[in-house]
Rosetta silent file (secondary structure, phi, psi, omega in degrees, C-alpha in Angstrom):
SEQUENCE: MKSFARVVSILLTISPLFAENAAPASTRLAVQGTRFTLNGTPTFLYGLSMYGALGAPEPQLIADLDRAKSLSVNWVRVWAIWSGFDNNCSAVNPDGSPREPFLAKLRWLVAECDRHGIVVDVTLSRGNDIAGKPPIQELPAHQKAVETLIAALKDRTNWYLDLSNERNIRDKRFTSIDDLKALRLRTRELMPSLLVTASDGGDIGPDELGHYLLDVGLDFVCPHRPRDAKSPAQTEAKTREYLAQMKAL
SCORE:     score description
SCORE:     0.000 S_00000001
   1 L     0.000  -37.476  175.780 -101.145  -12.823  -31.256 S_00000001
   2 H   -63.746  -39.514  178.011  -98.166  -11.393  -29.359 S_00000001
   3 H   -65.663  -39.486  177.685  -95.766  -13.340  -31.548 S_00000001
   4 H   -62.506  -40.632 -179.912  -97.605  -12.152  -34.646 S_00000001
   5 H   -63.221  -37.827 -177.690  -97.412   -8.567  -33.414 S_00000001
   6 H   -69.671  -36.045  179.277  -93.643   -8.942  -32.869 S_00000001
   7 H   -66.396  -43.777  177.196  -93.170  -10.351  -36.369 S_00000001
   8 H   -57.941  -44.761 -179.358  -95.149   -7.385  -37.850 S_00000001
   9 H   -60.484  -41.018  175.869  -93.025   -4.968  -35.815 S_00000001
  10 H   -62.378  -42.811 -178.706  -89.822   -6.560  -37.164 S_00000001
  11 H   -64.513  -37.304  177.694  -91.025   -6.396  -40.734 S_00000001
  12 H   -71.231  -11.804  179.020  -91.921   -2.748  -40.399 S_00000001
  13 L  -114.416   15.792  175.538  -88.472   -1.885  -39.186 S_00000001
  14 L   -59.889  143.289  178.652  -86.462   -3.719  -41.823 S_00000001
  15 L   -54.841  142.340  173.039  -83.573   -1.689  -43.190 S_00000001
  16 H   -56.818  -20.647 -178.471  -84.284    0.382  -46.286 S_00000001
  17 H   -61.300  -45.176 -177.861  -81.386   -1.510  -47.872 S_00000001
  18 H   -78.538  -28.017  178.201  -83.430   -4.689  -48.149 S_00000001
  19 H   -66.510  -41.064  176.236  -86.620   -2.808  -48.980 S_00000001
  20 H   -63.456  -39.462  179.265  -85.018   -1.221  -51.980 S_00000001
  21 H   -63.960  -24.754  179.732  -83.698   -4.623  -53.162 S_00000001
  22 H   -76.679  -18.508 -175.499  -87.277   -5.949  -53.077 S_00000001
  23 L   -69.732  139.856 -179.954  -88.438   -3.407  -55.563 S_00000001
  24 L   -66.531  152.454  177.472  -88.806   -4.725  -59.148 S_00000001
  25 L   -61.958  137.749 -178.464  -86.350   -3.768  -61.848 S_00000001
  26 L  -127.251  -14.301 -174.905  -87.378   -0.752  -63.832 S_00000001
  27 L  -112.586  119.923 -174.596  -84.295    0.378  -65.814 S_00000001
  28 L  -117.374  112.974  176.310  -83.273   -2.051  -68.666 S_00000001
  29 E   -89.491  136.924  176.188  -79.862   -1.666  -70.392 S_00000001
  30 E  -151.661 -179.308  178.969  -79.394   -3.233  -73.774 S_00000001
  31 E  -124.487  136.733  178.627  -77.535   -2.781  -77.086 S_00000001
  32 E  -134.386  105.777 -177.789  -79.215   -1.988  -80.409 S_00000001
  33 L    65.089 -121.378 -179.334  -76.802   -1.862  -83.347 S_00000001
  34 L  -102.029   15.000 -177.555  -73.960    0.501  -82.374 S_00000001
  35 E  -128.514  150.758  171.395  -75.939    2.158  -79.540 S_00000001
  36 E   -76.437  157.047  171.836  -76.936    1.528  -75.982 S_00000001
  37 E  -132.156  146.505  168.915  -80.613    1.595  -75.097 S_00000001
  38 E  -121.116  123.378 -176.216  -82.430    2.224  -71.862 S_00000001
  39 L    49.492   42.268  172.399  -85.888    0.679  -71.784 S_00000001
  40 L    86.387   -4.322 -179.727  -85.751    0.345  -75.548 S_00000001
  41 E  -102.305  125.662  175.822  -84.763    3.992  -76.253 S_00000001
  42 E   -56.380  127.635 -169.329  -81.317    4.720  -77.814 S_00000001
  43 L  -141.185  133.893  172.819  -79.442    6.562  -75.148 S_00000001
  44 L   -81.698  129.741  178.249  -75.903    8.101  -74.821 S_00000001
  45 L   -86.473  122.186 -174.514  -74.436    7.032  -71.477 S_00000001
  46 L  -124.098  110.223 -169.511  -73.105   10.099  -69.706 S_00000001
  47 E  -146.563 -164.469  179.774  -71.549    9.357  -66.436 S_00000001
  48 E  -148.950  165.396 -177.891  -68.965    9.479  -63.612 S_00000001
  49 E  -102.149  133.942  176.629  -66.849    7.180  -61.551 S_00000001
  50 L  -126.140   61.373 -167.764  -67.698    6.256  -57.970 S_00000001
  51 L   -49.776  -54.761 -175.688  -64.904    3.697  -57.517 S_00000001
  52 L   -98.010   31.610 -174.706  -65.044    3.235  -53.790 S_00000001
  53 H   -57.301  -24.713 -176.867  -68.811    3.848  -53.361 S_00000001
  54 H   -70.887   -8.006  176.686  -69.260    0.711  -51.270 S_00000001
  55 H  -102.152    1.306 -176.204  -67.484    2.474  -48.437 S_00000001
  56 L   -94.052  146.601  179.294  -69.687    5.549  -48.462 S_00000001
  57 L   -68.293  149.868 -175.225  -72.714    6.013  -46.125 S_00000001
  58 H   -60.714  -40.982  179.844  -76.107    5.353  -47.750 S_00000001
  59 H   -67.364  -31.960  176.239  -77.566    8.851  -47.166 S_00000001
  60 H   -67.145  -43.788  179.442  -74.449   10.394  -48.849 S_00000001
  61 H   -64.322  -40.708  178.831  -74.830    8.035  -51.874 S_00000001
  62 H   -63.890  -39.728  176.013  -78.465    8.868  -52.248 S_00000001
  63 H   -61.107  -41.992  175.651  -77.633   12.606  -52.152 S_00000001
  64 H   -60.379  -47.417 -179.339  -74.911   11.959  -54.731 S_00000001
  65 H   -68.470  -38.684  174.859  -77.218   10.077  -57.042 S_00000001
  66 H   -59.235  -46.320 -175.894  -79.992   12.742  -56.708 S_00000001
  67 H   -68.643  -40.007  177.064  -77.400   15.379  -57.679 S_00000001
  68 H   -60.653  -44.702  177.145  -75.977   13.316  -60.499 S_00000001
  69 H   -56.852  -40.418  178.190  -79.441   12.734  -61.884 S_00000001
  70 H   -66.692  -19.552  178.779  -80.125   16.473  -61.871 S_00000001
  71 L  -100.688   17.902 -179.416  -77.016   16.904  -64.058 S_00000001
  72 L    65.990   18.183  175.823  -78.264   14.322  -66.538 S_00000001
  73 L   -75.320  134.953  178.821  -75.869   11.657  -65.488 S_00000001
  74 L  -134.845   23.381 -178.399  -77.231    8.174  -66.264 S_00000001
  75 E  -153.401  133.551  167.493  -74.127    5.978  -65.740 S_00000001
  76 E  -133.603  151.950  179.331  -71.795    5.332  -62.823 S_00000001
  77 E  -112.240  124.585 -177.942  -68.800    3.079  -62.397 S_00000001
  78 E  -129.882  134.851 -179.042  -68.322    1.164  -59.175 S_00000001
  79 E   -88.452  130.852  171.586  -65.581   -1.245  -58.311 S_00000001
  80 L   -75.938  -17.101  176.630  -66.515   -4.618  -56.773 S_00000001
  81 L  -129.995  110.538  178.518  -62.870   -4.795  -55.464 S_00000001
  82 L  -149.238  131.009  175.882  -61.635   -1.597  -53.907 S_00000001
  83 E  -143.295  150.538  174.871  -59.293   -0.791  -51.021 S_00000001
  84 E  -158.157  135.837 -179.361  -57.286    2.266  -49.946 S_00000001
  85 L    56.563 -117.004 -178.760  -55.185    3.016  -46.982 S_00000001
  86 L  -101.008    9.747 -176.217  -56.754    1.133  -44.023 S_00000001
  87 E  -110.290  133.285  172.926  -60.117    0.642  -45.753 S_00000001
  88 E  -128.645  106.691 -178.346  -61.283   -2.350  -47.751 S_00000001
  89 L  -113.898   38.406  178.406  -64.745   -2.126  -49.138 S_00000001
  90 L   -75.094  140.085 -176.960  -64.486   -5.012  -51.581 S_00000001
  91 L   -87.457   -6.668  179.092  -67.714   -6.987  -52.222 S_00000001
  92 E  -134.911  155.622  179.661  -65.806  -10.272  -52.828 S_00000001
  93 L   -87.209  173.556  179.010  -62.960  -11.928  -50.969 S_00000001
  94 L   -61.400  -19.592  175.847  -59.595  -12.832  -52.603 S_00000001
  95 L   -91.895    1.588  177.063  -61.007  -16.257  -53.461 S_00000001
  96 L    89.597   -1.890  179.095  -64.017  -14.622  -55.116 S_00000001
  97 L   -78.079  166.927 -179.722  -66.520  -15.569  -52.446 S_00000001
  98 E   -60.599  143.333  176.247  -69.076  -13.082  -50.994 S_00000001
  99 L  -130.030  111.999 -174.796  -67.758  -10.490  -48.619 S_00000001
 100 L  -100.678  150.844   13.440  -70.323   -8.793  -46.337 S_00000001
 101 L   -88.808    9.139 -165.744  -71.620   -6.270  -45.593 S_00000001
 102 H   -79.615  -28.720  174.539  -70.204   -4.915  -48.872 S_00000001
 103 H   -67.731  -40.166  177.337  -71.934   -7.315  -51.310 S_00000001
 104 H   -65.552  -30.596  177.211  -75.238   -6.349  -49.735 S_00000001
 105 H   -65.928  -43.947  177.707  -74.190   -2.707  -50.109 S_00000001
 106 H   -62.257  -41.087  173.580  -73.612   -3.290  -53.790 S_00000001
 107 H   -54.694  -47.191 -176.846  -76.991   -4.899  -54.146 S_00000001
 108 H   -64.941  -44.409 -175.599  -78.584   -1.910  -52.447 S_00000001
 109 H   -65.736  -43.813  179.336  -76.572    0.575  -54.633 S_00000001
 110 H   -63.032  -40.118  179.489  -77.492   -1.099  -57.905 S_00000001
 111 H   -63.644  -41.750  178.901  -81.158   -1.175  -56.830 S_00000001
 112 H   -68.746  -36.443  171.737  -80.990    2.579  -55.880 S_00000001
 113 H   -65.452  -36.029  176.263  -79.425    3.398  -59.223 S_00000001
 114 H   -62.085  -43.251  178.870  -82.166    1.448  -60.919 S_00000001
 115 H   -61.180  -30.550  179.390  -84.763    3.628  -59.030 S_00000001
 116 L   -90.410    1.660 -176.353  -82.903    6.707  -60.360 S_00000001
 117 L    73.536   32.590 -173.374  -82.699    5.382  -63.935 S_00000001
 118 L  -113.963  136.137  177.941  -78.959    5.066  -63.733 S_00000001
 119 E   -85.176  147.095  176.405  -76.797    2.246  -65.285 S_00000001
 120 E  -121.401  128.000  166.351  -73.983    0.769  -63.188 S_00000001
 121 E   -84.703  116.195  171.368  -70.621   -0.455  -64.470 S_00000001
 122 E   -99.818  114.012 -168.583  -69.592   -3.117  -61.983 S_00000001
 123 E  -109.844  134.231  170.622  -65.841   -3.578  -62.326 S_00000001
 124 L  -100.610  155.517  174.873  -63.535   -6.436  -61.338 S_00000001
 125 L  -151.369  142.878  170.881  -59.772   -5.974  -61.201 S_00000001
 126 L   -91.091   -4.569 -167.179  -56.725   -8.208  -60.601 S_00000001
 127 L  -114.540   10.275 -179.354  -54.559   -5.227  -59.781 S_00000001
 128 L  -103.566   99.342 -173.793  -56.070   -3.539  -56.738 S_00000001
 129 L   -68.305  142.009  165.863  -54.078   -4.927  -53.742 S_00000001
 130 L  -118.184  170.119 -178.409  -55.764   -5.531  -50.444 S_00000001
 131 L   -54.687  127.109 -178.925  -54.069   -6.506  -47.195 S_00000001
 132 L    86.482 -140.015 -175.439  -52.266   -9.810  -47.768 S_00000001
 133 L   -64.335  133.240  177.874  -52.773  -11.740  -50.968 S_00000001
 134 L   -58.612  151.600 -178.552  -53.777   -9.657  -54.041 S_00000001
 135 L   -68.943  145.404  171.355  -57.410  -10.228  -55.138 S_00000001
 136 L    31.919   53.418  179.382  -58.636  -12.851  -57.702 S_00000001
 137 L   -76.164  -25.198 -178.977  -55.132  -13.202  -59.271 S_00000001
 138 L  -106.667  156.145 -175.862  -55.911  -16.711  -60.577 S_00000001
 139 H   -57.180  -43.377  179.866  -58.711  -17.762  -62.885 S_00000001
 140 H   -51.972  -52.142 -178.103  -60.658  -19.955  -60.321 S_00000001
 141 H   -64.215  -38.163  177.158  -60.974  -17.050  -57.921 S_00000001
 142 H   -61.807  -44.062 -179.860  -61.799  -14.583  -60.808 S_00000001
 143 H   -66.146  -40.914 -178.840  -64.549  -16.953  -62.048 S_00000001
 144 H   -60.085  -38.886  178.506  -65.854  -17.309  -58.454 S_00000001
 145 H   -61.874  -47.768  177.250  -66.053  -13.515  -58.225 S_00000001
 146 H   -56.189  -49.028 -178.882  -68.118  -13.358  -61.412 S_00000001
 147 H   -62.520  -36.976 -178.436  -70.519  -16.043  -60.086 S_00000001
 148 H   -63.113  -45.223 -176.701  -70.806  -14.197  -56.769 S_00000001
 149 H   -68.904  -41.027 -176.240  -71.741  -10.872  -58.439 S_00000001
 150 H   -68.153  -38.819  174.075  -74.189  -12.452  -60.885 S_00000001
 151 H   -56.216  -43.827 -174.199  -75.914  -14.313  -58.010 S_00000001
 152 H   -76.518  -31.443 -168.253  -76.249  -11.099  -56.131 S_00000001
 153 H  -115.911    7.146 -171.860  -77.400   -8.890  -58.990 S_00000001
 154 L   -66.726  -15.459 -179.066  -79.234  -11.205  -61.364 S_00000001
 155 L   -88.735   -0.674 -176.600  -82.649   -9.663  -60.578 S_00000001
 156 L  -111.149  142.428  179.467  -81.405   -6.236  -61.953 S_00000001
 157 L  -119.448   15.768  179.316  -81.123   -5.172  -65.578 S_00000001
 158 L  -104.699   19.493  178.318  -79.461   -1.803  -65.119 S_00000001
 159 E  -133.417  164.019  169.905  -75.876   -2.985  -64.845 S_00000001
 160 E  -138.973  166.040 -172.896  -73.085   -4.555  -66.850 S_00000001
 161 E  -112.339  124.711  167.444  -69.883   -6.285  -65.939 S_00000001
 162 E   -90.006  103.590 -172.022  -66.354   -5.155  -66.639 S_00000001
 163 L   -60.522  -33.070 -176.653  -64.560   -8.461  -66.314 S_00000001
 164 L  -159.701  118.594 -177.194  -61.147   -6.997  -65.757 S_00000001
 165 L   -67.492  130.003  176.067  -60.016   -3.444  -65.432 S_00000001
 166 L    44.771   50.769 -170.647  -57.249   -2.474  -67.929 S_00000001
 167 L   -62.357  -19.410 -174.488  -56.671   -6.180  -68.501 S_00000001
 168 L   -90.596  -10.055  176.634  -53.976   -5.727  -71.101 S_00000001
 169 L   -68.998  128.305 -170.283  -51.499   -3.966  -68.761 S_00000001
 170 L   -85.072   63.536  165.879  -48.546   -6.259  -68.029 S_00000001
 171 L  -137.281 -148.317 -177.226  -48.642   -6.050  -64.195 S_00000001
 172 L   -61.166  -21.510 -178.153  -51.014   -7.492  -61.680 S_00000001
 173 L   -68.445  -25.924 -165.853  -53.943   -6.232  -63.770 S_00000001
 174 L   -59.961  128.948  173.480  -53.078   -8.562  -66.655 S_00000001
 175 L  -128.727  127.948 -172.185  -55.774  -11.033  -67.668 S_00000001
 176 L   -72.686  153.510  176.008  -55.138  -13.245  -70.664 S_00000001
 177 H   -59.295  -37.570  174.534  -57.505  -13.545  -73.642 S_00000001
 178 H   -61.050  -42.867  176.119  -57.963  -17.195  -72.709 S_00000001
 179 H   -61.403  -48.076  174.976  -58.965  -16.261  -69.209 S_00000001
 180 H   -56.005  -39.964 -179.456  -61.414  -13.678  -70.582 S_00000001
 181 H   -61.298  -44.743  178.530  -62.893  -16.261  -72.881 S_00000001
 182 H   -66.960  -37.186  175.409  -63.566  -18.560  -69.905 S_00000001
 183 H   -70.838  -33.835 -177.493  -65.084  -15.753  -67.848 S_00000001
 184 H   -70.792  -37.116  175.717  -67.192  -14.587  -70.685 S_00000001
 185 H   -65.471  -36.461 -179.169  -68.532  -18.143  -71.213 S_00000001
 186 H   -70.242  -34.472  179.153  -69.432  -18.460  -67.564 S_00000001
 187 H   -66.517  -38.215  176.260  -71.414  -15.205  -67.629 S_00000001
 188 H   -62.807  -38.054  179.322  -73.344  -16.495  -70.616 S_00000001
 189 H   -66.706  -36.315 -172.409  -74.177  -19.683  -68.705 S_00000001
 190 H   -90.473  -36.559 -174.547  -75.354  -17.791  -65.671 S_00000001
 191 L  -153.758   83.584 -170.089  -77.037  -14.695  -67.101 S_00000001
 192 L   -60.736  -27.767 -175.523  -77.242  -14.701  -70.924 S_00000001
 193 L   -82.764  -10.775 -175.177  -78.775  -11.183  -71.056 S_00000001
 194 L   -71.681  127.181  174.431  -75.955   -9.503  -69.049 S_00000001
 195 E   -77.470  141.666 -172.954  -73.803   -7.120  -71.126 S_00000001
 196 E  -133.941  134.676  172.049  -70.081   -7.763  -70.692 S_00000001
 197 E  -136.417 -178.636  174.272  -66.952   -5.848  -71.520 S_00000001
 198 L  -143.393  115.025 -171.915  -63.283   -5.879  -70.434 S_00000001
 199 E   -78.387  151.214 -171.775  -61.611   -2.395  -70.268 S_00000001
 200 E  -122.582  130.481 -179.329  -58.351   -1.847  -72.016 S_00000001
 201 E   -78.109   94.829  177.372  -55.589    0.559  -70.902 S_00000001
 202 L   115.273 -173.605  175.083  -54.969    2.792  -73.858 S_00000001
 203 L   -73.048  142.887 -174.823  -56.041    2.717  -77.527 S_00000001
 204 L   -91.794  129.550  175.313  -57.014   -0.738  -78.849 S_00000001
 205 L   -78.561  163.771 -177.979  -55.064   -2.032  -81.844 S_00000001
 206 H   -58.081  -40.558  178.356  -56.796   -3.909  -84.677 S_00000001
 207 H   -62.510  -47.134 -178.392  -55.523   -7.327  -83.581 S_00000001
 208 H   -63.376  -39.166  176.556  -56.616   -6.796  -80.029 S_00000001
 209 H   -58.568  -44.748  174.564  -60.013   -5.553  -81.251 S_00000001
 210 H   -56.568  -44.731 -178.935  -60.426   -8.821  -83.150 S_00000001
 211 H   -64.881  -43.107 -179.241  -59.655  -10.847  -80.052 S_00000001
 212 H   -60.817  -47.624 -171.636  -62.173   -8.904  -77.890 S_00000001
 213 H   -82.801  -44.795 -167.264  -65.024   -9.277  -80.444 S_00000001
 214 H   -92.180  -38.110 -179.859  -64.389  -12.585  -82.174 S_00000001
 215 H   -86.264  -54.839  178.067  -62.546  -14.658  -79.587 S_00000001
 216 H   -75.831  -39.728  177.942  -63.874  -13.389  -76.237 S_00000001
 217 L    86.066   34.224  177.061  -67.276  -12.254  -77.499 S_00000001
 218 L   -63.433  147.220 -178.567  -67.512   -8.942  -75.632 S_00000001
 219 L   -78.613  -29.469  175.793  -70.754   -7.008  -76.135 S_00000001
 220 L  -158.964  160.426 -178.462  -68.839   -3.707  -76.521 S_00000001
 221 L   -97.243  160.733 -172.557  -65.254   -2.490  -76.068 S_00000001
 222 E  -142.957   77.381  176.763  -64.087   -0.122  -73.367 S_00000001
 223 E   -77.473  127.319  174.752  -60.798    1.658  -74.233 S_00000001
 224 E   -91.391   95.139 -176.863  -59.357    3.882  -71.486 S_00000001
 225 L   -62.050  160.912  179.250  -57.935    6.474  -73.897 S_00000001
 226 L   -54.628  142.525 -179.473  -54.715    8.413  -73.167 S_00000001
 227 L  -101.855   77.249  178.133  -55.094   11.043  -70.477 S_00000001
 228 L  -136.323  179.472 -170.410  -53.582   14.071  -71.972 S_00000001
 229 L   -67.641  -27.302 -173.314  -54.819   17.495  -73.143 S_00000001
 230 L   -88.814  -11.893 -171.223  -55.329   16.372  -76.768 S_00000001
 231 H   -63.787  -41.487 -178.449  -57.303   13.227  -75.949 S_00000001
 232 H   -59.907  -42.353 -177.100  -60.856   14.629  -75.693 S_00000001
 233 H   -72.119  -12.188 -177.294  -60.724   16.186  -79.179 S_00000001
 234 H   -97.600   -7.013 -173.447  -59.552   12.869  -80.676 S_00000001
 235 H   -63.858  -42.798  178.278  -62.456   10.795  -79.262 S_00000001
 236 H   -63.737  -45.725  179.781  -64.904   11.157  -82.098 S_00000001
 237 H   -64.951  -39.596  177.458  -62.385   10.216  -84.829 S_00000001
 238 H   -63.711  -40.770 -179.019  -61.100    7.327  -82.715 S_00000001
 239 H   -63.835  -46.645  178.457  -64.602    6.078  -82.118 S_00000001
 240 H   -59.844  -39.319 -178.557  -65.383    6.219  -85.864 S_00000001
 241 H   -65.340  -44.921  176.645  -62.126    4.327  -86.561 S_00000001
 242 H   -59.572  -43.917  178.721  -63.193    1.545  -84.111 S_00000001
 243 H   -59.843  -42.221  179.412  -66.614    1.320  -85.747 S_00000001
 244 H   -66.182  -38.660 -178.214  -65.089    0.958  -89.232 S_00000001
 245 H   -68.788  -38.246  179.279  -62.669   -1.716  -87.966 S_00000001
 246 H   -67.244  -36.571  177.014  -65.539   -3.614  -86.280 S_00000001
 247 H   -63.880  -38.453  177.689  -67.621   -3.499  -89.484 S_00000001
 248 H   -66.032  -38.839 -179.584  -64.653   -4.960  -91.390 S_00000001
 249 L   -67.772    0.000    0.000  -64.300   -7.711  -88.778 S_00000001
């Protein structure tokens, strides 16, 4: 009976991090035609970036998500590989294997976003240096990172995967179309329902658009449009142009 009481005491004092992860998924992201849906309802994703969120305290993140939700935010972007100055809060190691406690923190954050009705963009990158060897520079490590994230988050339906941030930029970020194809295939094998993109630095040309949709098989494209004063006013026309090109393809 004493042993049983100790077990009960331990269970009652488990960290909220694990308690949240035990809650069932309640927010389901999908695509219907040219629109995203949340729980079957067409929804415009309106969001913000929380790149290094895995390094923030949990109470601060909950407060941020509460505030974001009050402002109608339903989408956040979080990097699975992030370091800055003397801090490294990456959820995977340079070889793509799990890196704790940050992978558990990512699981908790995606679950907390699920509770808030918020979609999470989980982003990988080849170009964010950490101390020593740059992360996932080669395909085997990149594929291992994909496998690690899916294993950790496969019970959630409120996230999608950006395979490679600004993958077309010809520096450490560069990820070839062939590598993207291999990574996309692996995600289909492990989690067929997971939506997948690969963000592009700049406007996407017609040829590149064809590669993304027909060769790689991305579920949607993610152009990081030019950051200048004229860019916001161009977004609607550019989006319609992409849709017309996709229809032609």
